[in-house]
XYZ file of C-alpha atoms in Angstrom:
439
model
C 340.150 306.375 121.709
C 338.938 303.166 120.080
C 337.764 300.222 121.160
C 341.131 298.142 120.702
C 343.758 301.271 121.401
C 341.600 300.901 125.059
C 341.322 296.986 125.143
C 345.475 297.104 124.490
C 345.809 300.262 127.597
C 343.999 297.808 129.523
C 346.267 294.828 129.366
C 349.045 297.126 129.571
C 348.407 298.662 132.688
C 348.129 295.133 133.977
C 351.651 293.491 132.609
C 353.426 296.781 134.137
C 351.388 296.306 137.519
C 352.358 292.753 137.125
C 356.149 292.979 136.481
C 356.864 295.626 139.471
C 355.352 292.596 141.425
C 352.041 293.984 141.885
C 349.573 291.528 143.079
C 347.918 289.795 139.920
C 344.398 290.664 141.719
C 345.415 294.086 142.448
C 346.577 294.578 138.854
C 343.165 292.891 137.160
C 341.152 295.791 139.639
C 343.614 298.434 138.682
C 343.911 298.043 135.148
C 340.178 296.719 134.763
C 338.879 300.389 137.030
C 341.370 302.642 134.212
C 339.570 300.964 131.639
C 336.183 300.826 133.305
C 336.302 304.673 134.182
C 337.337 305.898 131.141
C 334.262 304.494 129.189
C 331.677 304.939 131.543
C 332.468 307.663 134.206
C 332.569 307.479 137.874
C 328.996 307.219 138.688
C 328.372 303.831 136.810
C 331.894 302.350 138.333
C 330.831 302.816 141.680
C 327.204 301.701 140.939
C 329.523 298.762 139.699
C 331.355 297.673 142.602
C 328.184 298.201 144.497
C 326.202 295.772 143.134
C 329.187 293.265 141.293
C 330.810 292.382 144.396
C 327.604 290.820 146.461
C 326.580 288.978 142.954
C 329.109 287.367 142.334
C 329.693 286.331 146.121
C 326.429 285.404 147.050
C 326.731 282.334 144.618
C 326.159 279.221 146.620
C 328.236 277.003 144.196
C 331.500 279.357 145.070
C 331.535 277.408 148.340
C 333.035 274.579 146.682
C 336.428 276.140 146.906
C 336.963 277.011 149.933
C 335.854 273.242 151.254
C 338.195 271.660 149.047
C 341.028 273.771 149.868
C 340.108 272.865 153.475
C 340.146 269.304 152.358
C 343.317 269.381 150.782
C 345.309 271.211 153.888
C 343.774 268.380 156.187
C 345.704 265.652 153.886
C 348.585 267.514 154.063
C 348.602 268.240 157.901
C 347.315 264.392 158.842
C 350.083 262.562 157.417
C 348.574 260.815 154.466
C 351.068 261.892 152.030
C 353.734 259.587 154.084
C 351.407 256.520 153.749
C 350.721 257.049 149.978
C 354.387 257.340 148.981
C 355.512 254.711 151.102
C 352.425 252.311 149.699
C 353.502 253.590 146.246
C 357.452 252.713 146.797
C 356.997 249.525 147.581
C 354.528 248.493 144.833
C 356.702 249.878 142.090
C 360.448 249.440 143.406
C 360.923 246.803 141.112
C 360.927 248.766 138.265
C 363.940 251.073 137.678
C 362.978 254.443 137.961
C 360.734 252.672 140.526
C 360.388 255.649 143.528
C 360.213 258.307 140.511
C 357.541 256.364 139.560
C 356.018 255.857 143.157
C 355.862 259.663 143.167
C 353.841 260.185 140.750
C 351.273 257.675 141.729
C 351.196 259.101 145.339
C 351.041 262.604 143.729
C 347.939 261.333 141.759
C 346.009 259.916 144.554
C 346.861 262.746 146.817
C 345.676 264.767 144.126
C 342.693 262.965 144.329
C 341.752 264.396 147.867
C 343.749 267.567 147.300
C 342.628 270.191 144.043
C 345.899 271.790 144.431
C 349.112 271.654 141.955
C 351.539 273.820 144.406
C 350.151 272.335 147.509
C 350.684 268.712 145.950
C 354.096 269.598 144.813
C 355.204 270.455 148.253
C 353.733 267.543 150.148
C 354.333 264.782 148.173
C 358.292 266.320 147.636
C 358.663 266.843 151.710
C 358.344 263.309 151.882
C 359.863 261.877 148.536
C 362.421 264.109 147.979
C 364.882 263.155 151.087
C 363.903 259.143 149.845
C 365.210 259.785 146.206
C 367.945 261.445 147.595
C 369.195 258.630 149.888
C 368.562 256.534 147.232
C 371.082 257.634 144.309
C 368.489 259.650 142.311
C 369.954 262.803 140.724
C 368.662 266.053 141.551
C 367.456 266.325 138.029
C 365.255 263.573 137.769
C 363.851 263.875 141.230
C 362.968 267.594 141.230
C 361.765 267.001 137.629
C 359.913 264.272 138.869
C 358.237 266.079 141.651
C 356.796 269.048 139.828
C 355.301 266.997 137.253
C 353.649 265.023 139.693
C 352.537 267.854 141.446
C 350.435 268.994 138.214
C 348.092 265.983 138.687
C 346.980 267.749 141.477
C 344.442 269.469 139.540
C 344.042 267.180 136.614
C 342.676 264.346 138.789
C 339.046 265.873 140.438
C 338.639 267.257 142.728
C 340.487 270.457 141.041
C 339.868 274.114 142.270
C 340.733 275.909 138.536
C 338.125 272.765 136.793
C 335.539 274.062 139.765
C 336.572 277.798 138.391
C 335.868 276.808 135.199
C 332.174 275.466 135.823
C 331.173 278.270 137.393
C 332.301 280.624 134.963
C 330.736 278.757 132.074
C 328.103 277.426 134.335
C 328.619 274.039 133.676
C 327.914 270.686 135.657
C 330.779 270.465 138.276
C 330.003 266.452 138.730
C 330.296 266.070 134.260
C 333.539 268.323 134.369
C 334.744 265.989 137.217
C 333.799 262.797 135.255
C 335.542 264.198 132.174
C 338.499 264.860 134.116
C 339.004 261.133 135.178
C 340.536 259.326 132.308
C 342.948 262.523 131.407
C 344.250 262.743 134.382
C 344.549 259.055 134.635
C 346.380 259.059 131.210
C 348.530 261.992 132.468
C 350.066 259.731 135.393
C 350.806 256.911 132.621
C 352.189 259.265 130.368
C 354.541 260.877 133.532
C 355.249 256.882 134.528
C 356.112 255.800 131.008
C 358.505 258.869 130.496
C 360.316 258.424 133.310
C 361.291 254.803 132.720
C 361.682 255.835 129.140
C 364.703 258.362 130.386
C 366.140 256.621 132.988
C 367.308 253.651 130.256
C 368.037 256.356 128.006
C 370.176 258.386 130.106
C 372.314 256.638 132.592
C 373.357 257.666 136.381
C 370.115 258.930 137.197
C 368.428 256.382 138.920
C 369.926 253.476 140.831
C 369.806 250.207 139.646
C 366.555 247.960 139.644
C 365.895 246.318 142.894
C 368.250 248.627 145.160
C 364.504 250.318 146.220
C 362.446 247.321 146.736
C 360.507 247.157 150.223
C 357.456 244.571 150.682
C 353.962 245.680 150.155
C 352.747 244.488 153.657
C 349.392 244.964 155.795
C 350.370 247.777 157.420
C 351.124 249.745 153.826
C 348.133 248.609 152.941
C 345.703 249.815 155.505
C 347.702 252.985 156.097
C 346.169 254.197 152.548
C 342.821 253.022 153.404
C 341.508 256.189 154.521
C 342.317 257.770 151.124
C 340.405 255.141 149.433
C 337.793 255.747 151.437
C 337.445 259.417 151.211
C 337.656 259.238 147.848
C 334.757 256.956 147.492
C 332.678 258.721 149.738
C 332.734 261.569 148.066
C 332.919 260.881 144.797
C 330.634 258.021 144.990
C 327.875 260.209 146.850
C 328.135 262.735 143.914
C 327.767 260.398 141.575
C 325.039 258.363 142.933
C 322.922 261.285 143.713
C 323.025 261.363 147.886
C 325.065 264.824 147.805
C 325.553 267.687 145.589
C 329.107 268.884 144.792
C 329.351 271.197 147.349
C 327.861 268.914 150.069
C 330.465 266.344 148.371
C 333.540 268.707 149.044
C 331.471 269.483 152.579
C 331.278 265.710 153.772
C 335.523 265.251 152.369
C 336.674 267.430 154.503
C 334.854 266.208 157.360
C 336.381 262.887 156.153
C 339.302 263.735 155.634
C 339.722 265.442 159.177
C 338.638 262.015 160.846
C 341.460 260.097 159.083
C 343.938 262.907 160.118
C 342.843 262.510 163.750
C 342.457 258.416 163.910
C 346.259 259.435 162.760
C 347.083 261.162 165.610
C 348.573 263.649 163.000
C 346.161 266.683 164.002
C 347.077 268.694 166.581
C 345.312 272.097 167.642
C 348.125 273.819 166.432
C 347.575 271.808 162.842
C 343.992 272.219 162.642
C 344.496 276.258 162.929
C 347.304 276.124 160.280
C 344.837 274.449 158.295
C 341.548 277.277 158.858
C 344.378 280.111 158.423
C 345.489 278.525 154.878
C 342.233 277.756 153.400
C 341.127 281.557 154.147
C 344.417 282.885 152.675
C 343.956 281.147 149.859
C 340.358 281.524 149.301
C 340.493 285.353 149.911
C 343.096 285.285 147.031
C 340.442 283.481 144.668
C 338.026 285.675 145.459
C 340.087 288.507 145.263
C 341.146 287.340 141.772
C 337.629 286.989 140.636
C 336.638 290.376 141.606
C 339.833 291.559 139.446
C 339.053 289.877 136.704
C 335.236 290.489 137.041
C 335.968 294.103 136.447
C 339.068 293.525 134.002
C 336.032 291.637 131.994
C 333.705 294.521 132.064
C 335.874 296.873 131.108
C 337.293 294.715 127.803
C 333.322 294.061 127.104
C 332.597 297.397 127.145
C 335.233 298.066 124.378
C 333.529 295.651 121.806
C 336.729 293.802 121.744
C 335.825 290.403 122.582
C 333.193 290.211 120.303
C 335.220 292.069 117.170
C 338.021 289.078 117.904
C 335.148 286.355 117.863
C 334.035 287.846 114.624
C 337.151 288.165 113.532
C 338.201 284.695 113.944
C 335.082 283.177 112.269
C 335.793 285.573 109.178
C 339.206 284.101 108.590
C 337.312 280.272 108.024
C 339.590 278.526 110.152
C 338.755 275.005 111.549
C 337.683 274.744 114.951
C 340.579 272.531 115.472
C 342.831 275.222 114.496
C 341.005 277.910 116.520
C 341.129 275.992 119.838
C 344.910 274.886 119.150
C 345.793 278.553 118.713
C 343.699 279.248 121.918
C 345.883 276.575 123.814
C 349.155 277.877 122.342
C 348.313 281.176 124.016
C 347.515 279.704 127.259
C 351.188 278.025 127.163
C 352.376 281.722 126.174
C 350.395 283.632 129.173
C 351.802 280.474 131.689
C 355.069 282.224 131.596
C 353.436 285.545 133.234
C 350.283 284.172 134.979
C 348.778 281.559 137.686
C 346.328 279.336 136.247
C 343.738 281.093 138.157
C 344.120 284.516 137.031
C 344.330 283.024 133.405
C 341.107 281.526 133.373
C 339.309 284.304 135.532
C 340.243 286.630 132.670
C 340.486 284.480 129.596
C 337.371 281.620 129.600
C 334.890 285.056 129.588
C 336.198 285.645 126.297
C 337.409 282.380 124.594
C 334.342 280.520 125.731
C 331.642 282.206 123.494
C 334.216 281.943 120.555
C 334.675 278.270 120.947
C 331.030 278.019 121.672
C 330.168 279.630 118.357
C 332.707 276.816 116.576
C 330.866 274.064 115.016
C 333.038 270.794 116.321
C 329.918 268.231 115.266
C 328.894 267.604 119.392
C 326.058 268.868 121.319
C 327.190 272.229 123.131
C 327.232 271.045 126.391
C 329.872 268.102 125.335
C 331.928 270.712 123.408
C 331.802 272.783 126.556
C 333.059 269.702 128.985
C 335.847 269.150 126.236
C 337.193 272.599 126.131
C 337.770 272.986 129.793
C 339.546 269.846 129.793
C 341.777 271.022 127.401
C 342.159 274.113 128.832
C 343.009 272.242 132.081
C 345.456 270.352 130.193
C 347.295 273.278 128.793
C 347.254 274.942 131.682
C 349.306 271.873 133.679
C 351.822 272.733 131.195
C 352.412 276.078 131.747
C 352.826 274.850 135.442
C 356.193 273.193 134.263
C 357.346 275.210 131.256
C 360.818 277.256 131.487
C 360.684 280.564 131.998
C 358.489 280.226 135.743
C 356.541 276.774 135.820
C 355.483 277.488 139.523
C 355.537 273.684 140.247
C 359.254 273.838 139.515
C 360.088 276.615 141.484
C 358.098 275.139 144.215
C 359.845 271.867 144.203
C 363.443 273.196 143.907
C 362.767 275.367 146.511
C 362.481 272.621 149.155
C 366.051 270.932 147.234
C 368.382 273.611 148.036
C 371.307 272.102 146.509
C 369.835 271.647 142.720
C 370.314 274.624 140.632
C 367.312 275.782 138.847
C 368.626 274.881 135.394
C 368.785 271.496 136.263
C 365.336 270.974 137.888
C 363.742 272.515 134.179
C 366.148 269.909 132.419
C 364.508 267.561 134.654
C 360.279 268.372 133.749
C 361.577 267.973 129.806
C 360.570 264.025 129.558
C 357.177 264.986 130.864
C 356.651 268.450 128.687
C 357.327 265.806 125.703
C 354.131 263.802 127.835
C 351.796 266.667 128.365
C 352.083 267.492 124.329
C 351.662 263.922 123.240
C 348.438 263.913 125.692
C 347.129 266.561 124.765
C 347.699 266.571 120.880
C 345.616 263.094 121.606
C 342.726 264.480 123.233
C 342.274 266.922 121.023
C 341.716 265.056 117.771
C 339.789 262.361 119.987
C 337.133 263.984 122.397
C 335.851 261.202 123.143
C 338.201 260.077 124.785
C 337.349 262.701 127.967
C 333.777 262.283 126.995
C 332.930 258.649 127.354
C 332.862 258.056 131.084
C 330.663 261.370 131.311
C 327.458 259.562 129.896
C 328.063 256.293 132.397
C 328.342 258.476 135.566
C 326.381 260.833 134.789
């Protein structure tokens, strides 16, 4: 059997596993073991998972994820997300569309303590959601609203697939960070801009302007405080050189558990809630990576990564071109994949490709720019019809809006996410710049 006819048995065994509802890890090992045993025998494979497993484990930067995730569940469990949206709302209900709007900023600076898309989604909607509601907002535009919002969650740092991505490519987690900033910034514009773009455009979906407006008093003020303050800590000690990443993510969550508690949010109960979710969902990380470790051998075995790279170079496309095909496949594989599995078993082969690209910047900057992009694109497939797991999050929790309407409603912002990232593609600079002031 050739190279390819193997590479292609590979992925299929893996979309099969995948649509009888197969775990995706489970289906990377499966399909990744076929393919793995086939070339080399049984003796290497086991030799394989002997030695693979510990290696890629015993990495001191994969700590990082787990503390963040921790991080993140102690905003959600202390009550922040209340004080943020209620801070937000009454700073922006003078504009119509004004607590759509107020979403998305608390989205983006819970995001900013968070790393999570889904886990944004669903916090920031628990509290927002009923609010819209009781305020005229149609279930379109709210739920729409809310999963977009939610995506921020990992386009503002601290983001678990961006800390993926550095490790993989093992790049500077503090540059990628830095590089993040202004995208994600220009992604909660964008989201802003669109929604008070539709709601002139399209009436009866928000009420009118001033029905929402509440004062910004003391009490709003200090109740988001903490957040500010967590997120200078930690981002300031990275930045100035007192911690490392991981002793960044280390000293949030201790942060972030001391606002929770001066809260009186954190209970026993809460704080266990919070140790069982971050070990769920880092045991499904690092079941993922093992997946796609082996998925990886087993394509590089086959010569097929390297045939496509040399294949792409022979056809004398621009790099431009080659990285906007790359993206458009990322928005294809959104429809069947989390962004975690797509980067665990995609960056191992598009990386070298784009890395071979002449773009006319030192590697390292090319590097930072791709895996913004690629964070970019995959915030997209987070809200693009057929899945978009942010919507089915969000209309999960608003049981009276039919599905069709909530992927009506993340529209405005699928025409924001192209426009921003057509833009920082033909303009890396523009995620490059505050990289060599922070850094």
């Amino acid at each position: 059997m050739s190279g390819l006819s193997l590479a292609l048995v590979i992925f299929g065994i893996m979309l099969v596993l995948m649509a009888v509802r197969v775990p995706i890890s489970v289906s990377m090992f499966a399909a990744g073991a076929t393919g793995y045993v086939m070339q080399t025998g049984w003796g290497p494979f086991s030799s394989f998972l002997n030695t693979q497993a510990f290696a890629r484990f015993a990495s001191y930067d994969l700590s990082v994820i787990p503390l963040f995730i921790l991080m993140g569940h102690f905003a959600t469990q202390g009550g922040i997300s209340r004080a943020l949206f209620k801070f937000a709302a009454a700073f922006m209900g003078r504009f119509k569309g004004g607590l759509a709007m107020a979403a998305v900023l608390a989205s983006a600076a819970f995001g900013a303590i968070c790393g999570s898309s889904v886990a944004t989604a669903a916090t920031i909607t628990s509290v927002a959601l009923p609010e819209m509601k009781r305020h005229g907002y149609s279930g379109r535009l709210a739920t729409g609203t809310l999963a977009a919002g939610g995506t921020l969650g990992i386009l503002i740092p601290p983001s678990v697939p961006l800390v993926i991505y550095a490790i993989l490519t093992e790049q500077n987690i503090a540059k990628l960070f830095a590089a993040a900033m202004v995208p994600g910034v220009i992604a909660m514009l964008g989201y802003m801009v669109a929604i008070a773009i539709y709601v002139r455009l399209v009436p009866g979906q928000a009420p009118d302007v001033g029905e929402e407006r509440e004062p910004v008093t003391a009490a709003l003020v200090l109740g988001i405080t903490p957040i500010a303050i967590i997120f200078l800590l930690v981002f300031g000690g990275i930045y100035l050189g007192y911690f490392t990443p991981t002793e960044g993510a280390a000293v949030g969550a201790a942060a972030t558990l001391v606002a929770a508690l001066a809260k009186r949010e954190m209970g026993w109960a809460k704080f266990k809630q919070c140790l069982y979710a971050t070990a769920e969902s880092s045991a499904m990380i690092f079941l993922i990576f093992i997946g796609a470790d082996l998925m990886n051998s087993a394509l590089a075995l086959t010569q097929v990564p390297n045939q496509l790279a040399g294949l792409v170079g022979g056809w004398g496309l621009s790099p431009l071109m080659v990285v906007t095909a790359i993206l458009l496949f990322y928005v294809v594989l959104g429809a069947v994949m989390d962004e975690l599995s797509m980067l665990l078993l995609t960056i191992p082969i598009f990386f070298p490709m784009v890395m071979g690209l002449d773009f006319g910047m030192p590697r390292e900057s090319v590097a930072i720019w791709f895996g913004i992009m690629v964070l970019m694109t995959v915030g997209f497939g987070l809200l693009a019809p057929p899945v978009g797991l942010n919507v089915y999050v969000v209309n999960g929790m608003a049981k009276d809006v039919p599905i069709s309407e909530s992927y009506k409603g993340v529209m405005p912002f699928l025409v924001s996410d192209t426009l921003r990232t057509t833009l920082l593609l033909f303009f890396p600079g523009i995620s490059l710049w505050l990289v060599k002031y922070i850094t």
